[in-house]
């Protein structure tokens, strides 16, 4: 390794290796615009071979006793723990997120893979003696089969753990298509598992710059029993239509436009700190963080002042420098989309209180100052109904709790919601009325491996994480014993 090799390139060399022969595509660092690596452009022949490999590996992996699968996955997790720092370097390089956040993602990835490995020991069935006078019955849980896992770029390691970790713990095999912007992290993870002893064919990574071509083959392949996708609603709809032809199980996490309801008795210092920390995580590119804040009239002005103060202290810049809070967005298309949304919000009556400007840019992406935009509840900009995927937080003045809850639910999405109040019973009452899959009270980041996560309405189908996330990859079989 030369003295000028960047930490990201060093991590590629260590965890991924050199570029393969044949057709490739390039991966660039959003923070610098520099070339990071070349990655294989999976051909149709290669993709079909990956599906066959997963199908061939399925019988032995699915029939392996849970304690044996646990031993295999335990070794894989131990091996992953040994390269956690290099994994963080790779995440930082591919996404542009601050290195401290990348270390957090690497740690969470290991934690979730470890939790799912222990689920192999807890996948029990049921036995019903004397279900009738002359018959017993058993309920078996069996792997659904080959899973197509399609993961996004914003958390290129953690969301792999949520999908692939659950699927292989359940006894399924996987054909995994990572986002074209961040394929290296997926290749690194699968490589670590392979070297630690995961059987060949259990986890197959296919990389491509043209995701539609790969998706079409995966969704039409009869060998694929289930598809798990995180991404946009548009692509999710396309997947549902395509999967219908072979009656595949479909699991979708299609993003969110998460609301936070702030009531009159909320601790405003805590509320502002939580909202700013969560909203601007990964430069605002996190589907579960609050996009929209609905604050009731008595606390609105004080909360907006605190949000402005804290937002303006955030540091935008080099993700590898200590103290950096926000790196770049993933690419220039994402930057332009957010700038257009901010312009639309102002044009529809919103007031840009701070931020929203490019602080620097390169050929791949740009850095945006974190933005705060305010609006009255009687005429909020229509763009607030969209998912805002970037460093921008909308704050809306509401008359009362009823007004806040009504506006919070006024979107097609329903992934997560937040409530800020000192009254626990009132918080629970509001939580019940929010049409979302998860609600957090007095905090704005929620992710634990034991708890199911997923959306309502257009935010998706099914659940990830927790026992429910594993059972999404299981079939229930009832056996009647005469």
GROMACS .gro file of C-alpha atoms in nm:
model
  482
    1UNK     CA    1   0.000   0.000   0.000
    2UNK     CA    2   0.151   0.337  -0.100
    3UNK     CA    3   0.174   0.636   0.132
    4UNK     CA    4  -0.090   0.814  -0.074
    5UNK     CA    5  -0.349   0.537  -0.058
    6UNK     CA    6  -0.667   0.674   0.101
    7UNK     CA    7  -0.831   0.492   0.392
    8UNK     CA    8  -1.120   0.404   0.163
    9UNK     CA    9  -0.898   0.253  -0.103
   10UNK     CA   10  -0.699   0.068   0.162
   11UNK     CA   11  -1.025  -0.081   0.294
   12UNK     CA   12  -1.119  -0.186  -0.060
   13UNK     CA   13  -0.782  -0.358  -0.104
   14UNK     CA   14  -0.813  -0.535   0.230
   15UNK     CA   15  -1.180  -0.635   0.227
   16UNK     CA   16  -1.278  -0.655  -0.141
   17UNK     CA   17  -0.964  -0.704  -0.347
   18UNK     CA   18  -0.872  -0.597  -0.697
   19UNK     CA   19  -1.114  -0.531  -0.980
   20UNK     CA   20  -1.223  -0.844  -1.170
   21UNK     CA   21  -1.167  -0.905  -1.538
   22UNK     CA   22  -1.446  -0.826  -1.780
   23UNK     CA   23  -1.711  -0.554  -1.778
   24UNK     CA   24  -1.696  -0.322  -1.478
   25UNK     CA   25  -1.842   0.005  -1.353
   26UNK     CA   26  -1.682   0.274  -1.141
   27UNK     CA   27  -1.754   0.377  -0.782
   28UNK     CA   28  -1.664   0.727  -0.666
   29UNK     CA   29  -1.633   0.899  -0.329
   30UNK     CA   30  -1.911   1.159  -0.287
   31UNK     CA   31  -1.696   1.370  -0.053
   32UNK     CA   32  -1.404   1.416  -0.292
   33UNK     CA   33  -1.529   1.312  -0.634
   34UNK     CA   34  -1.230   1.077  -0.655
   35UNK     CA   35  -1.237   0.731  -0.805
   36UNK     CA   36  -1.265   0.461  -0.539
   37UNK     CA   37  -1.283   0.128  -0.723
   38UNK     CA   38  -1.406  -0.070  -1.021
   39UNK     CA   39  -1.673  -0.330  -0.963
   40UNK     CA   40  -1.800  -0.615  -1.180
   41UNK     CA   41  -2.096  -0.546  -1.407
   42UNK     CA   42  -2.300  -0.860  -1.351
   43UNK     CA   43  -2.413  -1.017  -1.678
   44UNK     CA   44  -2.737  -1.207  -1.722
   45UNK     CA   45  -2.533  -1.528  -1.735
   46UNK     CA   46  -2.362  -1.438  -1.406
   47UNK     CA   47  -2.694  -1.351  -1.244
   48UNK     CA   48  -2.852  -1.677  -1.351
   49UNK     CA   49  -2.549  -1.861  -1.213
   50UNK     CA   50  -2.596  -1.683  -0.879
   51UNK     CA   51  -2.960  -1.793  -0.865
   52UNK     CA   52  -2.856  -2.151  -0.940
   53UNK     CA   53  -2.587  -2.134  -0.670
   54UNK     CA   54  -2.843  -2.014  -0.415
   55UNK     CA   55  -3.087  -2.287  -0.521
   56UNK     CA   56  -2.819  -2.558  -0.499
   57UNK     CA   57  -2.706  -2.440  -0.154
   58UNK     CA   58  -3.060  -2.418  -0.014
   59UNK     CA   59  -3.131  -2.784   0.078
   60UNK     CA   60  -2.821  -2.831   0.295
   61UNK     CA   61  -2.839  -2.486   0.458
   62UNK     CA   62  -3.214  -2.511   0.523
   63UNK     CA   63  -3.185  -2.859   0.675
   64UNK     CA   64  -2.886  -2.777   0.893
   65UNK     CA   65  -2.980  -2.787   1.263
   66UNK     CA   66  -3.019  -2.442   1.413
   67UNK     CA   67  -2.727  -2.487   1.653
   68UNK     CA   68  -2.497  -2.570   1.359
   69UNK     CA   69  -2.611  -2.263   1.165
   70UNK     CA   70  -2.546  -2.063   1.482
   71UNK     CA   71  -2.187  -2.190   1.502
   72UNK     CA   72  -2.124  -2.092   1.140
   73UNK     CA   73  -2.276  -1.746   1.185
   74UNK     CA   74  -2.097  -1.695   1.518
   75UNK     CA   75  -1.762  -1.740   1.342
   76UNK     CA   76  -1.873  -1.497   1.072
   77UNK     CA   77  -1.970  -1.231   1.325
   78UNK     CA   78  -1.640  -1.276   1.509
   79UNK     CA   79  -1.455  -1.226   1.181
   80UNK     CA   80  -1.660  -0.916   1.105
   81UNK     CA   81  -1.575  -0.772   1.445
   82UNK     CA   82  -1.204  -0.800   1.360
   83UNK     CA   83  -1.239  -0.572   1.057
   84UNK     CA   84  -1.485  -0.319   1.206
   85UNK     CA   85  -1.249  -0.021   1.162
   86UNK     CA   86  -1.182  -0.100   0.798
   87UNK     CA   87  -1.552  -0.151   0.738
   88UNK     CA   88  -1.616   0.197   0.880
   89UNK     CA   89  -1.351   0.343   0.647
   90UNK     CA   90  -1.526   0.180   0.352
   91UNK     CA   91  -1.872   0.304   0.457
   92UNK     CA   92  -1.735   0.657   0.498
   93UNK     CA   93  -1.573   0.648   0.154
   94UNK     CA   94  -1.875   0.509  -0.032
   95UNK     CA   95  -2.145   0.722   0.130
   96UNK     CA   96  -1.965   1.037   0.244
   97UNK     CA   97  -2.113   1.009   0.595
   98UNK     CA   98  -1.892   1.134   0.880
   99UNK     CA   99  -1.642   0.875   1.000
  100UNK     CA  100  -1.792   0.874   1.349
  101UNK     CA  101  -2.130   0.783   1.201
  102UNK     CA  102  -1.965   0.517   0.984
  103UNK     CA  103  -1.813   0.360   1.296
  104UNK     CA  104  -2.159   0.364   1.451
  105UNK     CA  105  -2.305   0.190   1.147
  106UNK     CA  106  -2.031  -0.074   1.152
  107UNK     CA  107  -2.098  -0.143   1.521
  108UNK     CA  108  -2.474  -0.165   1.461
  109UNK     CA  109  -2.418  -0.397   1.165
  110UNK     CA  110  -2.221  -0.637   1.384
  111UNK     CA  111  -2.478  -0.611   1.663
  112UNK     CA  112  -2.767  -0.697   1.431
  113UNK     CA  113  -2.587  -0.983   1.259
  114UNK     CA  114  -2.504  -1.120   1.605
  115UNK     CA  115  -2.864  -1.095   1.722
  116UNK     CA  116  -2.994  -1.273   1.413
  117UNK     CA  117  -2.735  -1.547   1.457
  118UNK     CA  118  -2.887  -1.623   1.797
  119UNK     CA  119  -3.232  -1.646   1.638
  120UNK     CA  120  -3.119  -1.972   1.477
  121UNK     CA  121  -3.138  -2.121   1.827
  122UNK     CA  122  -3.491  -1.993   1.887
  123UNK     CA  123  -3.671  -2.111   1.571
  124UNK     CA  124  -3.898  -2.369   1.731
  125UNK     CA  125  -4.222  -2.525   1.616
  126UNK     CA  126  -4.536  -2.625   1.803
  127UNK     CA  127  -4.676  -2.963   1.905
  128UNK     CA  128  -5.045  -3.014   1.978
  129UNK     CA  129  -5.107  -3.351   2.144
  130UNK     CA  130  -5.468  -3.466   2.128
  131UNK     CA  131  -5.582  -3.197   1.885
  132UNK     CA  132  -5.871  -3.442   1.834
  133UNK     CA  133  -5.950  -3.769   2.009
  134UNK     CA  134  -5.742  -3.970   1.761
  135UNK     CA  135  -5.490  -3.721   1.624
  136UNK     CA  136  -5.193  -3.506   1.724
  137UNK     CA  137  -5.063  -3.210   1.521
  138UNK     CA  138  -4.737  -3.024   1.470
  139UNK     CA  139  -4.668  -2.679   1.328
  140UNK     CA  140  -4.330  -2.655   1.157
  141UNK     CA  141  -4.143  -2.343   1.052
  142UNK     CA  142  -3.943  -2.392   0.734
  143UNK     CA  143  -3.733  -2.150   0.524
  144UNK     CA  144  -3.930  -1.987   0.244
  145UNK     CA  145  -3.647  -2.056  -0.004
  146UNK     CA  146  -3.419  -1.837  -0.212
  147UNK     CA  147  -3.449  -1.468  -0.119
  148UNK     CA  148  -3.370  -1.174  -0.347
  149UNK     CA  149  -3.245  -0.895  -0.118
  150UNK     CA  150  -3.220  -0.547  -0.271
  151UNK     CA  151  -3.054  -0.295  -0.039
  152UNK     CA  152  -3.016   0.086  -0.059
  153UNK     CA  153  -2.711   0.310  -0.043
  154UNK     CA  154  -2.779   0.521   0.266
  155UNK     CA  155  -2.692   0.248   0.521
  156UNK     CA  156  -2.498   0.005   0.300
  157UNK     CA  157  -2.394  -0.227   0.586
  158UNK     CA  158  -2.666  -0.196   0.848
  159UNK     CA  159  -2.958  -0.261   0.613
  160UNK     CA  160  -2.774  -0.560   0.472
  161UNK     CA  161  -2.763  -0.703   0.824
  162UNK     CA  162  -3.138  -0.644   0.860
  163UNK     CA  163  -3.222  -0.837   0.542
  164UNK     CA  164  -2.945  -1.088   0.480
  165UNK     CA  165  -2.886  -1.154   0.851
  166UNK     CA  166  -3.252  -1.244   0.906
  167UNK     CA  167  -3.283  -1.450   0.587
  168UNK     CA  168  -2.978  -1.670   0.638
  169UNK     CA  169  -3.062  -1.715   1.008
  170UNK     CA  170  -3.401  -1.849   0.896
  171UNK     CA  171  -3.226  -2.102   0.674
  172UNK     CA  172  -3.280  -1.924   0.343
  173UNK     CA  173  -3.014  -1.856   0.082
  174UNK     CA  174  -2.978  -1.511  -0.072
  175UNK     CA  175  -2.907  -1.338  -0.401
  176UNK     CA  176  -2.817  -0.988  -0.290
  177UNK     CA  177  -2.822  -0.679  -0.513
  178UNK     CA  178  -2.672  -0.375  -0.336
  179UNK     CA  179  -2.722  -0.020  -0.461
  180UNK     CA  180  -2.498   0.074  -0.751
  181UNK     CA  181  -2.359   0.370  -0.551
  182UNK     CA  182  -2.238   0.149  -0.264
  183UNK     CA  183  -2.160  -0.206  -0.383
  184UNK     CA  184  -1.822  -0.231  -0.211
  185UNK     CA  185  -1.957  -0.252   0.144
  186UNK     CA  186  -2.180  -0.544   0.046
  187UNK     CA  187  -1.893  -0.722  -0.125
  188UNK     CA  188  -1.678  -0.668   0.183
  189UNK     CA  189  -1.941  -0.811   0.418
  190UNK     CA  190  -2.007  -1.117   0.203
  191UNK     CA  191  -1.633  -1.171   0.161
  192UNK     CA  192  -1.576  -1.170   0.536
  193UNK     CA  193  -1.855  -1.425   0.584
  194UNK     CA  194  -1.723  -1.646   0.305
  195UNK     CA  195  -1.371  -1.648   0.446
  196UNK     CA  196  -1.510  -1.727   0.792
  197UNK     CA  197  -1.682  -2.040   0.664
  198UNK     CA  198  -2.029  -1.949   0.535
  199UNK     CA  199  -2.102  -2.224   0.280
  200UNK     CA  200  -2.073  -2.135  -0.086
  201UNK     CA  201  -2.400  -2.025  -0.242
  202UNK     CA  202  -2.567  -1.912   0.081
  203UNK     CA  203  -2.492  -1.541   0.019
  204UNK     CA  204  -2.441  -1.435  -0.343
  205UNK     CA  205  -2.372  -1.070  -0.423
  206UNK     CA  206  -2.452  -0.938  -0.771
  207UNK     CA  207  -2.339  -0.585  -0.859
  208UNK     CA  208  -2.467  -0.378  -1.148
  209UNK     CA  209  -2.493  -0.019  -1.259
  210UNK     CA  210  -2.824  -0.098  -1.432
  211UNK     CA  211  -3.045  -0.225  -1.149
  212UNK     CA  212  -3.353  -0.270  -1.368
  213UNK     CA  213  -3.187  -0.546  -1.568
  214UNK     CA  214  -3.089  -0.740  -1.256
  215UNK     CA  215  -3.429  -0.683  -1.097
  216UNK     CA  216  -3.618  -0.812  -1.399
  217UNK     CA  217  -3.429  -1.143  -1.391
  218UNK     CA  218  -3.462  -1.187  -1.014
  219UNK     CA  219  -3.832  -1.111  -1.016
  220UNK     CA  220  -3.910  -1.346  -1.303
  221UNK     CA  221  -3.698  -1.637  -1.178
  222UNK     CA  222  -3.920  -1.917  -1.045
  223UNK     CA  223  -3.640  -2.029  -0.812
  224UNK     CA  224  -3.669  -1.702  -0.615
  225UNK     CA  225  -3.942  -1.737  -0.353
  226UNK     CA  226  -3.924  -1.398  -0.183
  227UNK     CA  227  -3.801  -1.049  -0.259
  228UNK     CA  228  -3.707  -0.800   0.013
  229UNK     CA  229  -3.656  -0.442  -0.106
  230UNK     CA  230  -3.580  -0.106   0.053
  231UNK     CA  231  -3.609   0.199  -0.169
  232UNK     CA  232  -3.857   0.426  -0.344
  233UNK     CA  233  -4.231   0.376  -0.373
  234UNK     CA  234  -4.207   0.384  -0.754
  235UNK     CA  235  -3.967   0.090  -0.760
  236UNK     CA  236  -4.169  -0.088  -0.491
  237UNK     CA  237  -4.480  -0.074  -0.707
  238UNK     CA  238  -4.282  -0.211  -1.002
  239UNK     CA  239  -4.155  -0.498  -0.787
  240UNK     CA  240  -4.506  -0.589  -0.670
  241UNK     CA  241  -4.633  -0.605  -1.027
  242UNK     CA  242  -4.338  -0.810  -1.148
  243UNK     CA  243  -4.345  -1.050  -0.852
  244UNK     CA  244  -4.711  -1.129  -0.915
  245UNK     CA  245  -4.620  -1.333  -1.221
  246UNK     CA  246  -4.452  -1.601  -1.008
  247UNK     CA  247  -4.645  -1.534  -0.682
  248UNK     CA  248  -4.342  -1.432  -0.478
  249UNK     CA  249  -4.359  -1.313  -0.123
  250UNK     CA  250  -4.285  -0.939  -0.129
  251UNK     CA  251  -4.138  -0.739   0.161
  252UNK     CA  252  -4.110  -0.365   0.106
  253UNK     CA  253  -3.972  -0.071   0.301
  254UNK     CA  254  -4.051   0.229   0.085
  255UNK     CA  255  -3.932   0.521   0.287
  256UNK     CA  256  -4.111   0.765   0.506
  257UNK     CA  257  -4.206   1.122   0.575
  258UNK     CA  258  -4.197   1.087   0.950
  259UNK     CA  259  -4.379   1.343   1.166
  260UNK     CA  260  -4.297   1.464   1.517
  261UNK     CA  261  -4.576   1.602   1.736
  262UNK     CA  262  -4.454   1.848   2.000
  263UNK     CA  263  -4.705   1.922   2.277
  264UNK     CA  264  -4.719   2.217   2.514
  265UNK     CA  265  -4.553   2.040   2.807
  266UNK     CA  266  -4.255   1.908   2.608
  267UNK     CA  267  -3.898   1.955   2.731
  268UNK     CA  268  -3.790   2.188   2.452
  269UNK     CA  269  -3.415   2.152   2.507
  270UNK     CA  270  -3.442   1.774   2.480
  271UNK     CA  271  -3.684   1.801   2.188
  272UNK     CA  272  -3.460   2.030   1.984
  273UNK     CA  273  -3.150   1.823   2.056
  274UNK     CA  274  -3.318   1.498   1.956
  275UNK     CA  275  -3.474   1.640   1.639
  276UNK     CA  276  -3.156   1.805   1.515
  277UNK     CA  277  -2.939   1.503   1.591
  278UNK     CA  278  -3.174   1.261   1.418
  279UNK     CA  279  -3.284   1.476   1.124
  280UNK     CA  280  -2.929   1.553   1.012
  281UNK     CA  281  -2.787   1.205   1.065
  282UNK     CA  282  -2.620   1.096   0.740
  283UNK     CA  283  -2.688   1.444   0.597
  284UNK     CA  284  -3.061   1.385   0.638
  285UNK     CA  285  -3.055   1.069   0.429
  286UNK     CA  286  -3.232   0.847   0.683
  287UNK     CA  287  -3.586   0.729   0.620
  288UNK     CA  288  -3.689   0.701   0.986
  289UNK     CA  289  -3.576   1.047   1.104
  290UNK     CA  290  -3.845   1.312   1.152
  291UNK     CA  291  -3.901   1.516   0.836
  292UNK     CA  292  -4.185   1.729   0.971
  293UNK     CA  293  -4.231   1.883   1.315
  294UNK     CA  294  -4.581   1.984   1.427
  295UNK     CA  295  -4.550   2.209   1.730
  296UNK     CA  296  -4.853   2.344   1.914
  297UNK     CA  297  -4.897   2.721   1.943
  298UNK     CA  298  -4.773   2.772   2.304
  299UNK     CA  299  -4.425   2.629   2.234
  300UNK     CA  300  -4.384   2.688   1.862
  301UNK     CA  301  -4.177   3.009   1.872
  302UNK     CA  302  -3.945   2.889   2.149
  303UNK     CA  303  -3.890   2.555   1.974
  304UNK     CA  304  -3.813   2.718   1.640
  305UNK     CA  305  -3.556   2.943   1.809
  306UNK     CA  306  -3.384   2.643   1.969
  307UNK     CA  307  -3.392   2.445   1.644
  308UNK     CA  308  -3.232   2.735   1.457
  309UNK     CA  309  -2.960   2.776   1.718
  310UNK     CA  310  -2.869   2.410   1.716
  311UNK     CA  311  -2.893   2.370   1.338
  312UNK     CA  312  -2.656   2.660   1.282
  313UNK     CA  313  -2.391   2.502   1.506
  314UNK     CA  314  -2.365   2.193   1.284
  315UNK     CA  315  -2.042   2.161   1.090
  316UNK     CA  316  -2.050   2.062   0.723
  317UNK     CA  317  -1.731   1.934   0.563
  318UNK     CA  318  -1.474   1.660   0.526
  319UNK     CA  319  -1.632   1.344   0.670
  320UNK     CA  320  -1.295   1.222   0.796
  321UNK     CA  321  -1.229   1.530   1.009
  322UNK     CA  322  -1.318   1.512   1.377
  323UNK     CA  323  -1.614   1.732   1.459
  324UNK     CA  324  -1.781   1.709   1.118
  325UNK     CA  325  -2.157   1.661   1.154
  326UNK     CA  326  -2.264   1.643   0.789
  327UNK     CA  327  -2.088   1.516   0.480
  328UNK     CA  328  -2.214   1.541   0.122
  329UNK     CA  329  -2.531   1.395  -0.022
  330UNK     CA  330  -2.487   1.072  -0.214
  331UNK     CA  331  -2.480   1.238  -0.559
  332UNK     CA  332  -2.569   1.553  -0.750
  333UNK     CA  333  -2.911   1.416  -0.846
  334UNK     CA  334  -3.000   1.395  -0.477
  335UNK     CA  335  -2.872   1.750  -0.424
  336UNK     CA  336  -3.081   1.887  -0.710
  337UNK     CA  337  -3.392   1.704  -0.590
  338UNK     CA  338  -3.365   1.855  -0.242
  339UNK     CA  339  -3.294   2.204  -0.378
  340UNK     CA  340  -3.605   2.178  -0.594
  341UNK     CA  341  -3.812   2.070  -0.291
  342UNK     CA  342  -3.685   2.363  -0.084
  343UNK     CA  343  -3.763   2.605  -0.366
  344UNK     CA  344  -4.111   2.454  -0.399
  345UNK     CA  345  -4.171   2.486  -0.025
  346UNK     CA  346  -4.078   2.856  -0.032
  347UNK     CA  347  -4.291   2.908  -0.341
  348UNK     CA  348  -4.586   2.747  -0.159
  349UNK     CA  349  -4.567   2.975   0.144
  350UNK     CA  350  -4.285   2.829   0.353
  351UNK     CA  351  -4.009   3.042   0.507
  352UNK     CA  352  -3.649   2.927   0.484
  353UNK     CA  353  -3.510   3.019   0.824
  354UNK     CA  354  -3.154   2.898   0.779
  355UNK     CA  355  -2.933   2.689   0.550
  356UNK     CA  356  -3.017   2.527   0.219
  357UNK     CA  357  -2.714   2.653   0.026
  358UNK     CA  358  -2.431   2.454  -0.129
  359UNK     CA  359  -2.113   2.504   0.072
  360UNK     CA  360  -1.894   2.317  -0.178
  361UNK     CA  361  -1.924   2.063  -0.455
  362UNK     CA  362  -1.733   1.830  -0.683
  363UNK     CA  363  -1.807   1.627  -0.993
  364UNK     CA  364  -1.996   1.362  -0.795
  365UNK     CA  365  -2.189   1.548  -0.525
  366UNK     CA  366  -2.220   1.860  -0.311
  367UNK     CA  367  -2.234   1.964   0.053
  368UNK     CA  368  -2.552   2.141   0.164
  369UNK     CA  369  -2.593   2.358   0.471
  370UNK     CA  370  -2.862   2.205   0.697
  371UNK     CA  371  -3.192   2.382   0.635
  372UNK     CA  372  -3.487   2.470   0.857
  373UNK     CA  373  -3.810   2.572   0.688
  374UNK     CA  374  -4.122   2.695   0.868
  375UNK     CA  375  -4.487   2.720   0.770
  376UNK     CA  376  -4.830   2.781   0.926
  377UNK     CA  377  -5.052   2.480   0.984
  378UNK     CA  378  -5.350   2.632   0.805
  379UNK     CA  379  -5.163   2.628   0.472
  380UNK     CA  380  -4.853   2.405   0.483
  381UNK     CA  381  -4.665   2.367   0.153
  382UNK     CA  382  -4.779   2.067  -0.048
  383UNK     CA  383  -4.417   1.950  -0.076
  384UNK     CA  384  -4.426   1.871   0.298
  385UNK     CA  385  -4.632   1.568   0.200
  386UNK     CA  386  -4.331   1.425   0.014
  387UNK     CA  387  -4.033   1.246   0.162
  388UNK     CA  388  -3.751   1.499   0.201
  389UNK     CA  389  -3.432   1.295   0.175
  390UNK     CA  390  -3.160   1.534   0.276
  391UNK     CA  391  -3.053   1.792   0.537
  392UNK     CA  392  -3.380   1.981   0.574
  393UNK     CA  393  -3.634   1.994   0.856
  394UNK     CA  394  -3.986   2.135   0.822
  395UNK     CA  395  -4.154   2.299   1.124
  396UNK     CA  396  -4.528   2.372   1.125
  397UNK     CA  397  -4.724   2.589   1.368
  398UNK     CA  398  -5.039   2.408   1.494
  399UNK     CA  399  -5.336   2.527   1.695
  400UNK     CA  400  -5.355   2.229   1.926
  401UNK     CA  401  -5.297   1.855   1.958
  402UNK     CA  402  -5.586   1.765   1.726
  403UNK     CA  403  -5.448   1.992   1.457
  404UNK     CA  404  -5.098   1.846   1.496
  405UNK     CA  405  -5.214   1.484   1.471
  406UNK     CA  406  -5.432   1.560   1.169
  407UNK     CA  407  -5.143   1.722   0.983
  408UNK     CA  408  -4.900   1.449   1.092
  409UNK     CA  409  -5.121   1.189   0.923
  410UNK     CA  410  -5.172   1.398   0.608
  411UNK     CA  411  -4.926   1.204   0.392
  412UNK     CA  412  -4.926   0.878   0.199
  413UNK     CA  413  -4.634   0.754   0.407
  414UNK     CA  414  -4.639   0.596   0.752
  415UNK     CA  415  -4.298   0.462   0.852
  416UNK     CA  416  -4.225   0.623   1.190
  417UNK     CA  417  -4.359   0.896   1.416
  418UNK     CA  418  -4.245   1.086   1.724
  419UNK     CA  419  -4.416   1.245   2.021
  420UNK     CA  420  -4.263   1.492   2.265
  421UNK     CA  421  -4.443   1.546   2.595
  422UNK     CA  422  -4.382   1.489   2.966
  423UNK     CA  423  -4.721   1.318   3.000
  424UNK     CA  424  -4.676   0.945   2.933
  425UNK     CA  425  -5.046   0.870   2.902
  426UNK     CA  426  -5.096   1.156   2.659
  427UNK     CA  427  -4.797   1.035   2.459
  428UNK     CA  428  -4.951   0.689   2.431
  429UNK     CA  429  -5.284   0.838   2.321
  430UNK     CA  430  -5.115   1.035   2.043
  431UNK     CA  431  -4.902   0.734   1.945
  432UNK     CA  432  -5.217   0.528   1.894
  433UNK     CA  433  -5.358   0.790   1.658
  434UNK     CA  434  -5.050   0.824   1.439
  435UNK     CA  435  -5.083   0.597   1.134
  436UNK     CA  436  -4.726   0.470   1.132
  437UNK     CA  437  -4.536   0.149   1.197
  438UNK     CA  438  -4.324   0.275   1.489
  439UNK     CA  439  -4.355   0.559   1.739
  440UNK     CA  440  -4.087   0.693   1.973
  441UNK     CA  441  -4.160   0.918   2.270
  442UNK     CA  442  -3.910   1.190   2.365
  443UNK     CA  443  -3.640   1.058   2.133
  444UNK     CA  444  -3.597   1.068   1.758
  445UNK     CA  445  -3.389   0.764   1.668
  446UNK     CA  446  -3.531   0.415   1.709
  447UNK     CA  447  -3.359   0.093   1.607
  448UNK     CA  448  -3.319  -0.218   1.817
  449UNK     CA  449  -3.260  -0.570   1.682
  450UNK     CA  450  -3.526  -0.724   1.906
  451UNK     CA  451  -3.809  -0.497   1.784
  452UNK     CA  452  -3.995  -0.517   1.452
  453UNK     CA  453  -3.966  -0.221   1.215
  454UNK     CA  454  -4.170  -0.138   0.908
  455UNK     CA  455  -4.431   0.091   0.768
  456UNK     CA  456  -4.801   0.156   0.726
  457UNK     CA  457  -4.974   0.293   0.416
  458UNK     CA  458  -4.733   0.353   0.126
  459UNK     CA  459  -4.428   0.299   0.346
  460UNK     CA  460  -4.434  -0.069   0.274
  461UNK     CA  461  -4.531  -0.428   0.353
  462UNK     CA  462  -4.394  -0.664   0.615
  463UNK     CA  463  -4.146  -0.612   0.896
  464UNK     CA  464  -3.771  -0.622   0.942
  465UNK     CA  465  -3.583  -0.688   1.266
  466UNK     CA  466  -3.706  -0.872   1.570
  467UNK     CA  467  -3.863  -1.217   1.565
  468UNK     CA  468  -4.117  -1.084   1.315
  469UNK     CA  469  -3.834  -0.998   1.075
  470UNK     CA  470  -3.709  -1.356   1.081
  471UNK     CA  471  -4.057  -1.505   1.047
  472UNK     CA  472  -4.107  -1.308   0.724
  473UNK     CA  473  -3.861  -1.561   0.574
  474UNK     CA  474  -4.038  -1.869   0.713
  475UNK     CA  475  -4.328  -2.080   0.592
  476UNK     CA  476  -4.564  -2.238   0.847
  477UNK     CA  477  -4.642  -2.601   0.774
  478UNK     CA  478  -4.911  -2.790   0.968
  479UNK     CA  479  -4.869  -3.168   1.002
  480UNK     CA  480  -5.162  -3.383   1.121
  481UNK     CA  481  -5.048  -3.705   1.291
  482UNK     CA  482  -5.298  -3.989   1.287
   0.00000   0.00000   0.00000
